[in-house]
PDB file of C-alpha atoms in Angstrom:
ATOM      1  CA  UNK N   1     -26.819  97.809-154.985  1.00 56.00           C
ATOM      2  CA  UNK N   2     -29.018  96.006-152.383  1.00 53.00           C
ATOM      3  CA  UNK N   3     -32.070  97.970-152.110  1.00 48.00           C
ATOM      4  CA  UNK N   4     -33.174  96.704-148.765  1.00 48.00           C
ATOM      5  CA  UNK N   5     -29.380  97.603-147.400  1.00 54.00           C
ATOM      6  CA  UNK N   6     -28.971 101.339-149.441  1.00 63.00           C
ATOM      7  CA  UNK N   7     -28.824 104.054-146.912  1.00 68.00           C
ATOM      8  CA  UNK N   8     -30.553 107.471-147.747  1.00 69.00           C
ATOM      9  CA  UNK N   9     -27.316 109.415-148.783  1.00 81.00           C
ATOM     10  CA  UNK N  10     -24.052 108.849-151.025  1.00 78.00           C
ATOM     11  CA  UNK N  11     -20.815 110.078-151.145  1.00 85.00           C
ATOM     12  CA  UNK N  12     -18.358 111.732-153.697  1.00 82.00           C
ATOM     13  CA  UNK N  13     -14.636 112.428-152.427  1.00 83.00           C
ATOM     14  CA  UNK N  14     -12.615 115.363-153.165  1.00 84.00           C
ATOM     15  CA  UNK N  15     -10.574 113.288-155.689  1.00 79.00           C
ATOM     16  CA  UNK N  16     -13.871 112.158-157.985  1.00 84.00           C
ATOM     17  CA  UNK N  17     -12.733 115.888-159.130  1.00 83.00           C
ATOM     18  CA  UNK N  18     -10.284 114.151-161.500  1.00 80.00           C
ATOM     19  CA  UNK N  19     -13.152 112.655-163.774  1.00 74.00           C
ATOM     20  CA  UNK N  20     -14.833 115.631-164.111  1.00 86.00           C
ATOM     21  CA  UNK N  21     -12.154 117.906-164.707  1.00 83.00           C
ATOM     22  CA  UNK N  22     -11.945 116.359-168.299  1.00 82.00           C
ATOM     23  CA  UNK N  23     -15.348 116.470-169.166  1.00 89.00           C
ATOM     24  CA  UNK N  24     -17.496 119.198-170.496  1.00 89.00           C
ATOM     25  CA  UNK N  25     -19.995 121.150-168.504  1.00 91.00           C
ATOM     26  CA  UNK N  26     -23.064 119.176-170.302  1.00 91.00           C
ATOM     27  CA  UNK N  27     -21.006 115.436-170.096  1.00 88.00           C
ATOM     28  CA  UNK N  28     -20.443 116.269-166.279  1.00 88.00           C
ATOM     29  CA  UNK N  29     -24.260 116.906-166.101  1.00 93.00           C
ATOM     30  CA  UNK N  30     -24.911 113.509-167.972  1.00 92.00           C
ATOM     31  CA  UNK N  31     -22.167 111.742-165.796  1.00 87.00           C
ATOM     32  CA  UNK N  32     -23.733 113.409-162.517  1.00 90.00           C
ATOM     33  CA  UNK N  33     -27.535 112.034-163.490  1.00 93.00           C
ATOM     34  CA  UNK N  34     -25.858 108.484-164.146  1.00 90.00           C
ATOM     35  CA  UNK N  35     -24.769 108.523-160.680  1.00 90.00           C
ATOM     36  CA  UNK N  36     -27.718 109.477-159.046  1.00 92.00           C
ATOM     37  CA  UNK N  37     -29.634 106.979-160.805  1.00 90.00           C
ATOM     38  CA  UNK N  38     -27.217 104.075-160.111  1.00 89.00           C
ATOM     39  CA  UNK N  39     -27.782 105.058-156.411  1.00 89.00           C
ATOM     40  CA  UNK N  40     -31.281 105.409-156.866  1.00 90.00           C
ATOM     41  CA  UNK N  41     -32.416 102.585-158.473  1.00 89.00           C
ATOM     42  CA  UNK N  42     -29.476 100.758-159.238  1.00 86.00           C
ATOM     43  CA  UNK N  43     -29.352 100.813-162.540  1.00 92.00           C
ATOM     44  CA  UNK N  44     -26.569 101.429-165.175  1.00 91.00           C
ATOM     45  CA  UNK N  45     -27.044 103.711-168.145  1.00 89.00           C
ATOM     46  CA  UNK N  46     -25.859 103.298-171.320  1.00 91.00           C
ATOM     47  CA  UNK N  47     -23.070 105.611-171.814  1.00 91.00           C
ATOM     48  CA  UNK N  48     -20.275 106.930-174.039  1.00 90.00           C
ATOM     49  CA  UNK N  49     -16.695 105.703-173.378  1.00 88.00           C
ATOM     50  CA  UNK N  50     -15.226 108.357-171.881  1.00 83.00           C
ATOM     51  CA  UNK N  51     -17.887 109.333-169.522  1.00 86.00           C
ATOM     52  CA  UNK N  52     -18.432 105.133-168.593  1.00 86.00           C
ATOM     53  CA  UNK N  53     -14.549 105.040-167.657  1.00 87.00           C
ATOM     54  CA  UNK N  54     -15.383 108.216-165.560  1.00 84.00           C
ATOM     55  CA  UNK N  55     -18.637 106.387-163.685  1.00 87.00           C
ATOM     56  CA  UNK N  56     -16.700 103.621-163.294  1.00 89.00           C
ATOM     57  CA  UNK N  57     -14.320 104.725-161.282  1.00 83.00           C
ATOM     58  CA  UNK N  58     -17.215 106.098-159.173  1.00 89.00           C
ATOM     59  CA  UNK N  59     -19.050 103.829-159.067  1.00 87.00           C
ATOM     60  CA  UNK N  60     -16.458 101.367-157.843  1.00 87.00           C
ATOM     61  CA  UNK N  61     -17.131 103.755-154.275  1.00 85.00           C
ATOM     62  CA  UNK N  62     -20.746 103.520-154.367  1.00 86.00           C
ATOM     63  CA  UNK N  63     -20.153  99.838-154.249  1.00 87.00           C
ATOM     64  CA  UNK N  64     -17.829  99.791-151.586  1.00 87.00           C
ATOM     65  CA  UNK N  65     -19.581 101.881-149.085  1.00 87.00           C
ATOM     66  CA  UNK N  66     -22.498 100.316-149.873  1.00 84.00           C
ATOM     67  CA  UNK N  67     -21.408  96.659-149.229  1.00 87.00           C
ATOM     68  CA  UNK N  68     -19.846  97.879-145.695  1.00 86.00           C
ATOM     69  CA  UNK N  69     -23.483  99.897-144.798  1.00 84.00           C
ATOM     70  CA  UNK N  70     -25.217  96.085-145.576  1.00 85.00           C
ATOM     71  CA  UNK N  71     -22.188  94.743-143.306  1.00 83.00           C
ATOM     72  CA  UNK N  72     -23.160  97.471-140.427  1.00 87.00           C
ATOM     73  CA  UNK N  73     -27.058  96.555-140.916  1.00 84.00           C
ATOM     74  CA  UNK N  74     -26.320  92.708-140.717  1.00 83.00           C
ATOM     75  CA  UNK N  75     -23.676  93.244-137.392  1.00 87.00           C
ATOM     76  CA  UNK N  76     -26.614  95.060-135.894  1.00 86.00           C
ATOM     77  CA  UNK N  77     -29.183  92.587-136.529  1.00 82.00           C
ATOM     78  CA  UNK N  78     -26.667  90.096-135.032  1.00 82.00           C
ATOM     79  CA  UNK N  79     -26.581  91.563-132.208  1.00 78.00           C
ATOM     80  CA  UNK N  80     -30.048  91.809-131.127  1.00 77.00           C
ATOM     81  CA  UNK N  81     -30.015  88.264-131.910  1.00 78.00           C
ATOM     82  CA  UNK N  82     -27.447  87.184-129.590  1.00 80.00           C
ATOM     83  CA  UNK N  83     -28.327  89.026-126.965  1.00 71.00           C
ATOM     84  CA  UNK N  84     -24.920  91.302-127.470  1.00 61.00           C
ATOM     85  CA  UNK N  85     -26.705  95.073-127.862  1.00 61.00           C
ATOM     86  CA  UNK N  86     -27.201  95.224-124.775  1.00 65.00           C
ATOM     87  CA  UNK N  87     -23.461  95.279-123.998  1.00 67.00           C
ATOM     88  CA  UNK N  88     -22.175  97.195-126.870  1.00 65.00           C
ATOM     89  CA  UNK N  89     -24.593  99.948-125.580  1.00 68.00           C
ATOM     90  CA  UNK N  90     -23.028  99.907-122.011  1.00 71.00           C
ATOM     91  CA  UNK N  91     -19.768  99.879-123.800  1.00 67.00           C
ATOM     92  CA  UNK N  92     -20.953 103.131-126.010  1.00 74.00           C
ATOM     93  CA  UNK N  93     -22.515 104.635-123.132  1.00 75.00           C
ATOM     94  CA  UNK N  94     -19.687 104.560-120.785  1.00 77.00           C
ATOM     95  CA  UNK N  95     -17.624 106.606-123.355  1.00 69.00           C
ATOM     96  CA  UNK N  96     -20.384 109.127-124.022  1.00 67.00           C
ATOM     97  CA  UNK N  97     -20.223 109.942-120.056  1.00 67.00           C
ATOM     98  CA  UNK N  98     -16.431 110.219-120.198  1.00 64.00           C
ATOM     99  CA  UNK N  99     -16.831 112.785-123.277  1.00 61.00           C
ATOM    100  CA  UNK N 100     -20.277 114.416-121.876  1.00 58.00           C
ATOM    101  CA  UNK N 101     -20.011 114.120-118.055  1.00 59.00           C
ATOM    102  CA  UNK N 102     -21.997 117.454-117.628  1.00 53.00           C
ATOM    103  CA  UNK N 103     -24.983 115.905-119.288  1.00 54.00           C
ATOM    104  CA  UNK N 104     -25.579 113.432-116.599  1.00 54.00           C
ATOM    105  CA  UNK N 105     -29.241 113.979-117.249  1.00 51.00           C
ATOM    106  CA  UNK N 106     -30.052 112.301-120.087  1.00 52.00           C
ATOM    107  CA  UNK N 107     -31.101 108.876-119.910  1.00 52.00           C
ATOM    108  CA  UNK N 108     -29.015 105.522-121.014  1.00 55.00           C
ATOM    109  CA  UNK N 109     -31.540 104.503-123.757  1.00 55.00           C
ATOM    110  CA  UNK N 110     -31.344 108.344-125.402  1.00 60.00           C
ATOM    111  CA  UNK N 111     -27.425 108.219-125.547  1.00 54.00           C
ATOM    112  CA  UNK N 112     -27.243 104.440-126.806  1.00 58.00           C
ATOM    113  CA  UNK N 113     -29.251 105.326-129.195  1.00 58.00           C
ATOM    114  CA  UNK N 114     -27.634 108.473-130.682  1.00 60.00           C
ATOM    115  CA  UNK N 115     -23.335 107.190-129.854  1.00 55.00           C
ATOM    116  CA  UNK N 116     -24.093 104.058-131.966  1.00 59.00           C
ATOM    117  CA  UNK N 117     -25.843 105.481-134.602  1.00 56.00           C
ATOM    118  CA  UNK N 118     -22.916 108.349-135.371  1.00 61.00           C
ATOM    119  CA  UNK N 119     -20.319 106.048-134.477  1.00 54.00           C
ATOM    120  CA  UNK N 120     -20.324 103.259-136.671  1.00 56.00           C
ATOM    121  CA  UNK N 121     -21.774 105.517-139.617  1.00 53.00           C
ATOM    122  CA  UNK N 122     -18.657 107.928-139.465  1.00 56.00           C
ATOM    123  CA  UNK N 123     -16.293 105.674-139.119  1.00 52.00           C
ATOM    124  CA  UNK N 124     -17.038 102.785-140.986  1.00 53.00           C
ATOM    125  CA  UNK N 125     -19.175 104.732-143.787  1.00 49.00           C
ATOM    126  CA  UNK N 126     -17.120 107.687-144.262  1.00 51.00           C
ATOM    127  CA  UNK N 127     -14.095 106.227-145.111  1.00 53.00           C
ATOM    128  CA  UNK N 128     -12.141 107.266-148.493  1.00 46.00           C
ATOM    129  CA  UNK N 129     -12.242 104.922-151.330  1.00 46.00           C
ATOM    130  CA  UNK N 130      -8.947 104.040-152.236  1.00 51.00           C
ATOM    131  CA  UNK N 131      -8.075 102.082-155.966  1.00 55.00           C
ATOM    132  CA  UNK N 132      -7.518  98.554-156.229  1.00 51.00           C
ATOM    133  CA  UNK N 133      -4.284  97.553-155.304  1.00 53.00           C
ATOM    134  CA  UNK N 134      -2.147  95.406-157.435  1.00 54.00           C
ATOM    135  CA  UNK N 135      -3.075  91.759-156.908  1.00 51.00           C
ATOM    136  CA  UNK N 136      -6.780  92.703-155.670  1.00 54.00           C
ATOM    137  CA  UNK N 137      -9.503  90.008-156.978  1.00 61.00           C
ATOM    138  CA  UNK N 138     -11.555  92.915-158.630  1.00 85.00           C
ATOM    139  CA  UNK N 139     -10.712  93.882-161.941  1.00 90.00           C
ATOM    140  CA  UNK N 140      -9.137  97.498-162.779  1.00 95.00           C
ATOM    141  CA  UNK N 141     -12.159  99.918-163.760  1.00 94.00           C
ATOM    142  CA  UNK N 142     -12.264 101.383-167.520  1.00 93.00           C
ATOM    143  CA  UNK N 143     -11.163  97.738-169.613  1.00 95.00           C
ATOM    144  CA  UNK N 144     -14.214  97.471-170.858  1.00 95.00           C
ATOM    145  CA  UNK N 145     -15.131 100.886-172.506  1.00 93.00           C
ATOM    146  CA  UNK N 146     -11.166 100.237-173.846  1.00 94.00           C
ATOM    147  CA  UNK N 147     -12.462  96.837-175.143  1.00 95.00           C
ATOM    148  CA  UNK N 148     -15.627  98.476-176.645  1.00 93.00           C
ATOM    149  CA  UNK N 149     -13.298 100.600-178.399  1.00 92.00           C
ATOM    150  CA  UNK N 150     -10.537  98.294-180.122  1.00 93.00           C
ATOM    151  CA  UNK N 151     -11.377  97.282-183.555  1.00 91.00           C
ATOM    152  CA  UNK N 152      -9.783  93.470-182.888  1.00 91.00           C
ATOM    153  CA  UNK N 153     -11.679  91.694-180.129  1.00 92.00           C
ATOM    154  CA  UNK N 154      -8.809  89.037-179.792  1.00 91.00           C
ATOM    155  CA  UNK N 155      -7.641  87.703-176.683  1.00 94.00           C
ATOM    156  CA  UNK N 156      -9.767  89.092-174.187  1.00 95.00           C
ATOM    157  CA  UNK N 157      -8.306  87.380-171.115  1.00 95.00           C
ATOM    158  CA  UNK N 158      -4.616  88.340-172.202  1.00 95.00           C
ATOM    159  CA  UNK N 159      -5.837  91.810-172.303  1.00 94.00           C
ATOM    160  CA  UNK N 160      -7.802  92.203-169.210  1.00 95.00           C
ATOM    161  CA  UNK N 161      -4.577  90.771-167.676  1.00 95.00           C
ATOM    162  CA  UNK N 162      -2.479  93.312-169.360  1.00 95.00           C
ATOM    163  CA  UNK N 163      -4.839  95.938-168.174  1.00 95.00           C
ATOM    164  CA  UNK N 164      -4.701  95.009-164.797  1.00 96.00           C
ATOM    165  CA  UNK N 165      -1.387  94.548-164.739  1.00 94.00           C
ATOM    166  CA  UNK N 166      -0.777  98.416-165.577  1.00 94.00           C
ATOM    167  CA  UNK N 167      -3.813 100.115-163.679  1.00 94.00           C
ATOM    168  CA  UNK N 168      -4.401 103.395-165.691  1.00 94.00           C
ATOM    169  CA  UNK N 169      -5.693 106.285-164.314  1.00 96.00           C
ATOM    170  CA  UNK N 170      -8.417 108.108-165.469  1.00 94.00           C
ATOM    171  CA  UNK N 171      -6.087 110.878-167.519  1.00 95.00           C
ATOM    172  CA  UNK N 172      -3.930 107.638-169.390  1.00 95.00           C
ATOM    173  CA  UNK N 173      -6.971 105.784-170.330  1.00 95.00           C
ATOM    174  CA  UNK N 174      -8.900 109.102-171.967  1.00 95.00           C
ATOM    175  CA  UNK N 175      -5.117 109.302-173.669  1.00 93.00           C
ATOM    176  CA  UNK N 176      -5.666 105.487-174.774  1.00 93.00           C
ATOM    177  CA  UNK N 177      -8.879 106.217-176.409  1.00 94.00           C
ATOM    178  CA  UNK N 178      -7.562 108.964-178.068  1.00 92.00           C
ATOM    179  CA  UNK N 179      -4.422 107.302-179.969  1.00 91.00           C
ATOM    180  CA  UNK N 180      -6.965 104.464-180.351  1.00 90.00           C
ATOM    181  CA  UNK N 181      -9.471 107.373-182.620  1.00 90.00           C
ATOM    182  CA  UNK N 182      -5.835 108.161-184.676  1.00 90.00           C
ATOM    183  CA  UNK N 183      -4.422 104.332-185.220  1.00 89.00           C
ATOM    184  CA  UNK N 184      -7.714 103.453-186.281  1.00 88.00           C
ATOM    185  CA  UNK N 185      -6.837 105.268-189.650  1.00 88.00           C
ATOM    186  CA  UNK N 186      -3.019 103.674-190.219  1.00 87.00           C
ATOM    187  CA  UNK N 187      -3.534 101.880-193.579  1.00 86.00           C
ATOM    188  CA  UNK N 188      -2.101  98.347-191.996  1.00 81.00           C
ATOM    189  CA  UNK N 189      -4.598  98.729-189.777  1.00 86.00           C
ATOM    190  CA  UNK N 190      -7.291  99.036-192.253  1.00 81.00           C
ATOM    191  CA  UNK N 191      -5.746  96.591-195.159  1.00 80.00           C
ATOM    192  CA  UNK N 192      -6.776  93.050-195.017  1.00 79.00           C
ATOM    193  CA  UNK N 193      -9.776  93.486-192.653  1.00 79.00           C
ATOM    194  CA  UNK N 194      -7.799  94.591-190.169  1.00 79.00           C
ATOM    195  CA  UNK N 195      -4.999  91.431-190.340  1.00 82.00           C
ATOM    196  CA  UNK N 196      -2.161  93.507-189.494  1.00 85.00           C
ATOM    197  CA  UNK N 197      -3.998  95.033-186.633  1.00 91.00           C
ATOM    198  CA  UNK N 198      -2.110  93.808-183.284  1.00 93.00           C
ATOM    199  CA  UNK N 199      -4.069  92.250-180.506  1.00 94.00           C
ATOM    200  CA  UNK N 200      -5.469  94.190-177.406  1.00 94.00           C
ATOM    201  CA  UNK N 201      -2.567  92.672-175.180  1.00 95.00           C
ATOM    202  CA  UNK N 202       0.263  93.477-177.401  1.00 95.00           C
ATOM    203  CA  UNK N 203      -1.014  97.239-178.130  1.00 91.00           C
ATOM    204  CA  UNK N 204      -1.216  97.521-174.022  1.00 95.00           C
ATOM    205  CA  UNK N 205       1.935  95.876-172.992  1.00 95.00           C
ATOM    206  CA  UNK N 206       3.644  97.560-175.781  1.00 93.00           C
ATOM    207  CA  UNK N 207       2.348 100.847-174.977  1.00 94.00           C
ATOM    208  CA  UNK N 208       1.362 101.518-177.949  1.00 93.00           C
ATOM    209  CA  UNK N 209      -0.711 104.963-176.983  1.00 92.00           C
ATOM    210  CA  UNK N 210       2.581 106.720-177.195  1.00 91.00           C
ATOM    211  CA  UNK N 211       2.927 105.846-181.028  1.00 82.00           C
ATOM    212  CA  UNK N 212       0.942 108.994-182.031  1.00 58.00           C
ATOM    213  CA  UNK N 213       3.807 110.541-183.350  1.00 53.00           C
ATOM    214  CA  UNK N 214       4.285 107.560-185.531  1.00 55.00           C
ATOM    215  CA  UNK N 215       0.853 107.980-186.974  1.00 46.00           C
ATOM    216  CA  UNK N 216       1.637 111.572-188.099  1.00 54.00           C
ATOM    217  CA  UNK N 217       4.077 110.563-189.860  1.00 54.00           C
ATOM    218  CA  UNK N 218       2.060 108.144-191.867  1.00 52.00           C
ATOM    219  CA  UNK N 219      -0.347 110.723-192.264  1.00 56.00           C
ATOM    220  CA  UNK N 220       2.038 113.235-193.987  1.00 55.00           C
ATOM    221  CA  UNK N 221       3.451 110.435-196.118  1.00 53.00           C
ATOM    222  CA  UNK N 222      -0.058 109.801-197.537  1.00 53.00           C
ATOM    223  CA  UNK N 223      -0.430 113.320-198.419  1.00 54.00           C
ATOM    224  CA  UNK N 224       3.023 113.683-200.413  1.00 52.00           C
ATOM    225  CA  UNK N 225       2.105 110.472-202.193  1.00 53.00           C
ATOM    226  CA  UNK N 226      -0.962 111.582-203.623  1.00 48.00           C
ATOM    227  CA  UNK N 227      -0.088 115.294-203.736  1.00 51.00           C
ATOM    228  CA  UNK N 228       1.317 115.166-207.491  1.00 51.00           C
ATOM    229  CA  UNK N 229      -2.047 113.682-208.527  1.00 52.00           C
ATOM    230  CA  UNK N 230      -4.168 116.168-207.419  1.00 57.00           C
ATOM    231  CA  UNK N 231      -5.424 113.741-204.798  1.00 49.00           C
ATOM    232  CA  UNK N 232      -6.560 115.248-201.339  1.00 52.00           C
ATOM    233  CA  UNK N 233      -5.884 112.417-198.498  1.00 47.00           C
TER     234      UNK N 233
END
């Protein structure tokens, strides 16, 4: 964030709720802190996957609202330039009468003043993030925590295209990172330094979070193997 161009305040929407519902009391604390420090001073702490998918996807509206208060500041500045304030203040002022026509006493400076100032902050400010849609320039928030996280850093473009491509909420990519914690432990995926281990793109286009049930059952076949040996897997 542009300090010269942050305003004094920042917002958090009803549906931020989603991040913190899956975080722990003291993580939410930890997440919350990030946040205000981003604003602050605009810098990024080092955090933990989970909570950086979760401050990602807030700070994504931090960004936005700050880019379009820079875009008010610089429209303003414009204006008393060209000469233009002058008439967007007439403008303004002519609706304030129409709203306030038994306040005929204040003056035209005082109401200029006060209409443009809670008129452009409400409704170009206050407006409700929405996520990127599909084809937007901006990348989708949470690939790299997911990158962090896979033990093959092959392919990276193919992946973040992948990613993209299927947009994962906040719930599917905490359910990612989870299958990722149990497939870490298949045995193909640990023989061979990690040869047989597939590459970011093919585990996300495959879907490959849903094989947890797959690595159960590896997981039980381990422990008959080695059960008649007296071998605890």
């Amino acid at each position: 964030m542009d300090k010269a161009q942050k305003a004094k305040s920042f917002i958090l929407y009803g549906d931020n709720q989603a991040q913190f519902e899956l975080l722990s009391d003291a993580d939410a604390g930890i997440l919350i802190k990030a946040v205000f420090e981003y604003v602050n001073t605009g810098t990024v702490r080092d955090l933990p996957p989970v909570l950086q998918m979760a401050f990602s996807f807030i700070r994504s509206g931090l960004d936005r609202n700050a880019t379009k208060y820079a875009d008010i500041c610089e429209r303003r500045s414009e204006y008393g330039r060209r000469g233009g304030l002058a008439k967007a203040n007439k403008s303004q002022q002519e609706l304030a009468n129409a709203a306030y026509s038994d306040n005929d006493n204040k003056t035209e400076s005082e109401n200029e003043s006060k209409n443009e100032s809670e008129s452009e902050s409400e409704s170009d400010i206050n407006n409700s993030p929405k996520a990127p849609s599909k084809g937007a320039k901006k990348d989708w928030p949470g690939f790299d925590s997911f990158y962090a996280a896979y033990p093959r850093h092959t392919g990276k473009a193919a992946a973040l295209k992948a990613w993209n491509k299927l947009e994962p909420d906040q719930a599917l990519q905490h359910q990612m990172l989870e299958a990722l914690k149990k497939q870490k432990r298949l045995p193909q995926w640990a023989d061979d330094n990690g040869r047989f281990i597939p590459h970011p793109a093919t585990w996300l286009n495959g879907h490959r979070w849903e094989d947890e049930m797959e690595v159960k059952k590896i997981e039980d076949e381990s422990i008959g193997q080695y059960a008649h040996l007296g071998i605890t897997v």
